Amino acid sequence: MGEYVGGAVGMPGDGVSRIGDLGRASRHARPGGSVDEPADHRTHVNGAPLAGHGGATTPTIDSRTGTGRHAAPAAGVGSGTGRIAAAQAPDPEVKGPPPELRFKRRTSLFRGIRELWHSRELVRTLAERDLKARYKQAVLGFAWAIITPVLLMLVFTIVFQRVGNLSETAHKYDVPYPLFSYLGLLPWTFFMSSVTQGSSSLVSNGPLLNKVYCPREVFPFATVIVATVDMLIASSVLVVLFAAYTTPPAATMWALPILLLIQFEVTLGVVLVLSAAVVYFRDIRHVLPLLMQMGMFATPVAYGMDQITKDWLLPYVISNPLAAVIDGYRRSILYGQQPDWELTGAAGASATVLLIVGYKIFKKLEAGIADVA
């Protein structure tokens, strides 16, 4: 009786049919000795199921006898579910890109200053635009830069001079309290205006950020320039106050450039940090007005440094360098004294560290500003 072997019919002992079947099987053999599925999609060879058709074994060809034998399939082979699981299994060897291919953003203070200097015309243009936009169609125009500190001076004079001992320092040095308080309001108004406007400078210039390449710090820096112009305009009131009280400024005003430098460092450092932070955390804009009000009472604007305990003066100045700046203005302009150089030095060091750290934070966050703003 004939025997069905691999699709060929032959008589027992007929070696030709077996050899022919062996040749056909070898042409479809996979690497490793397994038999691939023939073109006619047969599911069995020699009565044994092929791989992928519900069988647990894979038929192979015995080189000694020429007959089929069964071998256990490799892992993940033999069923569709096994292949998918093997494909989806995480490779323990993959641990991300090598360190030399990872992106590292390096910042340089001197390179940033150089780029900012090359963009000075853009800073000037942005400052002019902000000044025109702020006072455009305003009846009083630039007079608003004077009204705010003058009204606060009147409130301090009427209220704080009568309540508590806040005006004790002014009486101690025999200087008019309006002059005393206005010299504290000038740097504080400059700081408050710079922080309030500068914190939203990147968000408000979002369309421009996506169209023009420039150092991103030009936008907060332009707001500081605008606040500087406002402070210079408001300083004209000092001339009127000195004339009204017949009190000339002291001869120790030569220390003003040092105090102005510290004031700019503190302001620019805070503005850089907040302007970048507001891009990612918009809630900061709602908290800033409250922080500004609290900061005005935490800074010796309406009172003098004599109200601070001596043991806490140095930590207080390090944490709030603007306090030493205000006290230095009063000493050098009203009291006829040199600034307290110990406190001024601590404030200068703290302001410099704040500016460097603020710039570093700003440059680290700069890469995603255009995408989020």
mmCIF file with all atom_site columns, C-alpha atoms in Angstrom, residues 5-6 17-38 42 45 50 59-63 66-68:
data_model
loop_
_atom_site.group_PDB
_atom_site.id
_atom_site.type_symbol
_atom_site.label_atom_id
_atom_site.label_alt_id
_atom_site.label_comp_id
_atom_site.label_asym_id
_atom_site.label_entity_id
_atom_site.label_seq_id
_atom_site.pdbx_PDB_ins_code
_atom_site.Cartn_x
_atom_site.Cartn_y
_atom_site.Cartn_z
_atom_site.occupancy
_atom_site.B_iso_or_equiv
_atom_site.pdbx_formal_charge
_atom_site.auth_seq_id
_atom_site.auth_comp_id
_atom_site.auth_asym_id
_atom_site.auth_atom_id
_atom_site.pdbx_PDB_model_num
ATOM 1  C CA . VAL A 1 5  ? 4.895  11.438 2.807  1.00 0.00 ? 5  VAL A CA 1
ATOM 2  C CA . GLY A 1 6  ? 5.154  15.238 2.508  1.00 0.00 ? 6  GLY A CA 1
ATOM 3  C CA . SER A 1 17 ? 10.047 9.386  -3.509 1.00 0.00 ? 17 SER A CA 1
ATOM 4  C CA . ARG A 1 18 ? 11.602 9.846  -0.080 1.00 0.00 ? 18 ARG A CA 1
ATOM 5  C CA . ILE A 1 19 ? 14.679 11.508 -1.540 1.00 0.00 ? 19 ILE A CA 1
ATOM 6  C CA . GLY A 1 20 ? 12.525 13.833 -3.637 1.00 0.00 ? 20 GLY A CA 1
ATOM 7  C CA . ASP A 1 21 ? 10.431 14.739 -0.610 1.00 0.00 ? 21 ASP A CA 1
ATOM 8  C CA . LEU A 1 22 ? 13.599 15.356 1.375  1.00 0.00 ? 22 LEU A CA 1
ATOM 9  C CA . GLY A 1 23 ? 14.881 17.711 -1.314 1.00 0.00 ? 23 GLY A CA 1
ATOM 10 C CA . ARG A 1 24 ? 11.643 19.708 -1.290 1.00 0.00 ? 24 ARG A CA 1
ATOM 11 C CA . ALA A 1 25 ? 11.682 19.951 2.487  1.00 0.00 ? 25 ALA A CA 1
ATOM 12 C CA . SER A 1 26 ? 15.287 21.123 2.533  1.00 0.00 ? 26 SER A CA 1
ATOM 13 C CA . ARG A 1 27 ? 14.471 23.940 0.089  1.00 0.00 ? 27 ARG A CA 1
ATOM 14 C CA . HIS A 1 28 ? 11.954 25.349 2.613  1.00 0.00 ? 28 HIS A CA 1
ATOM 15 C CA . ALA A 1 29 ? 14.092 24.800 5.698  1.00 0.00 ? 29 ALA A CA 1
ATOM 16 C CA . ARG A 1 30 ? 14.560 27.693 8.089  1.00 0.00 ? 30 ARG A CA 1
ATOM 17 C CA . PRO A 1 31 ? 17.920 28.467 9.720  1.00 0.00 ? 31 PRO A CA 1
ATOM 18 C CA . GLY A 1 32 ? 18.394 26.179 12.674 1.00 0.00 ? 32 GLY A CA 1
ATOM 19 C CA . GLY A 1 33 ? 16.873 23.129 10.974 1.00 0.00 ? 33 GLY A CA 1
ATOM 20 C CA . SER A 1 34 ? 13.133 23.963 11.243 1.00 0.00 ? 34 SER A CA 1
ATOM 21 C CA . VAL A 1 35 ? 10.871 23.421 8.255  1.00 0.00 ? 35 VAL A CA 1
ATOM 22 C CA . ASP A 1 36 ? 9.051  26.429 6.831  1.00 0.00 ? 36 ASP A CA 1
ATOM 23 C CA . GLU A 1 37 ? 5.421  26.104 5.783  1.00 0.00 ? 37 GLU A CA 1
ATOM 24 C CA . PRO A 1 38 ? 5.078  24.950 2.146  1.00 0.00 ? 38 PRO A CA 1
ATOM 25 C CA . ARG A 1 42 ? -0.223 22.439 4.641  1.00 0.00 ? 42 ARG A CA 1
ATOM 26 C CA . VAL A 1 45 ? 3.785  16.695 7.774  1.00 0.00 ? 45 VAL A CA 1
ATOM 27 C CA . LEU A 1 50 ? 3.475  22.398 11.836 1.00 0.00 ? 50 LEU A CA 1
ATOM 28 C CA . PRO A 1 59 ? 8.999  19.178 12.631 1.00 0.00 ? 59 PRO A CA 1
ATOM 29 C CA . THR A 1 60 ? 12.601 18.749 11.509 1.00 0.00 ? 60 THR A CA 1
ATOM 30 C CA . ILE A 1 61 ? 14.369 16.317 9.150  1.00 0.00 ? 61 ILE A CA 1
ATOM 31 C CA . ASP A 1 62 ? 16.550 13.581 10.612 1.00 0.00 ? 62 ASP A CA 1
ATOM 32 C CA . SER A 1 63 ? 19.693 13.468 8.494  1.00 0.00 ? 63 SER A CA 1
ATOM 33 C CA . GLY A 1 66 ? 15.340 11.041 6.297  1.00 0.00 ? 66 GLY A CA 1
ATOM 34 C CA . THR A 1 67 ? 12.174 10.949 8.372  1.00 0.00 ? 67 THR A CA 1
ATOM 35 C CA . GLY A 1 68 ? 10.507 13.804 10.257 1.00 0.00 ? 68 GLY A CA 1
#
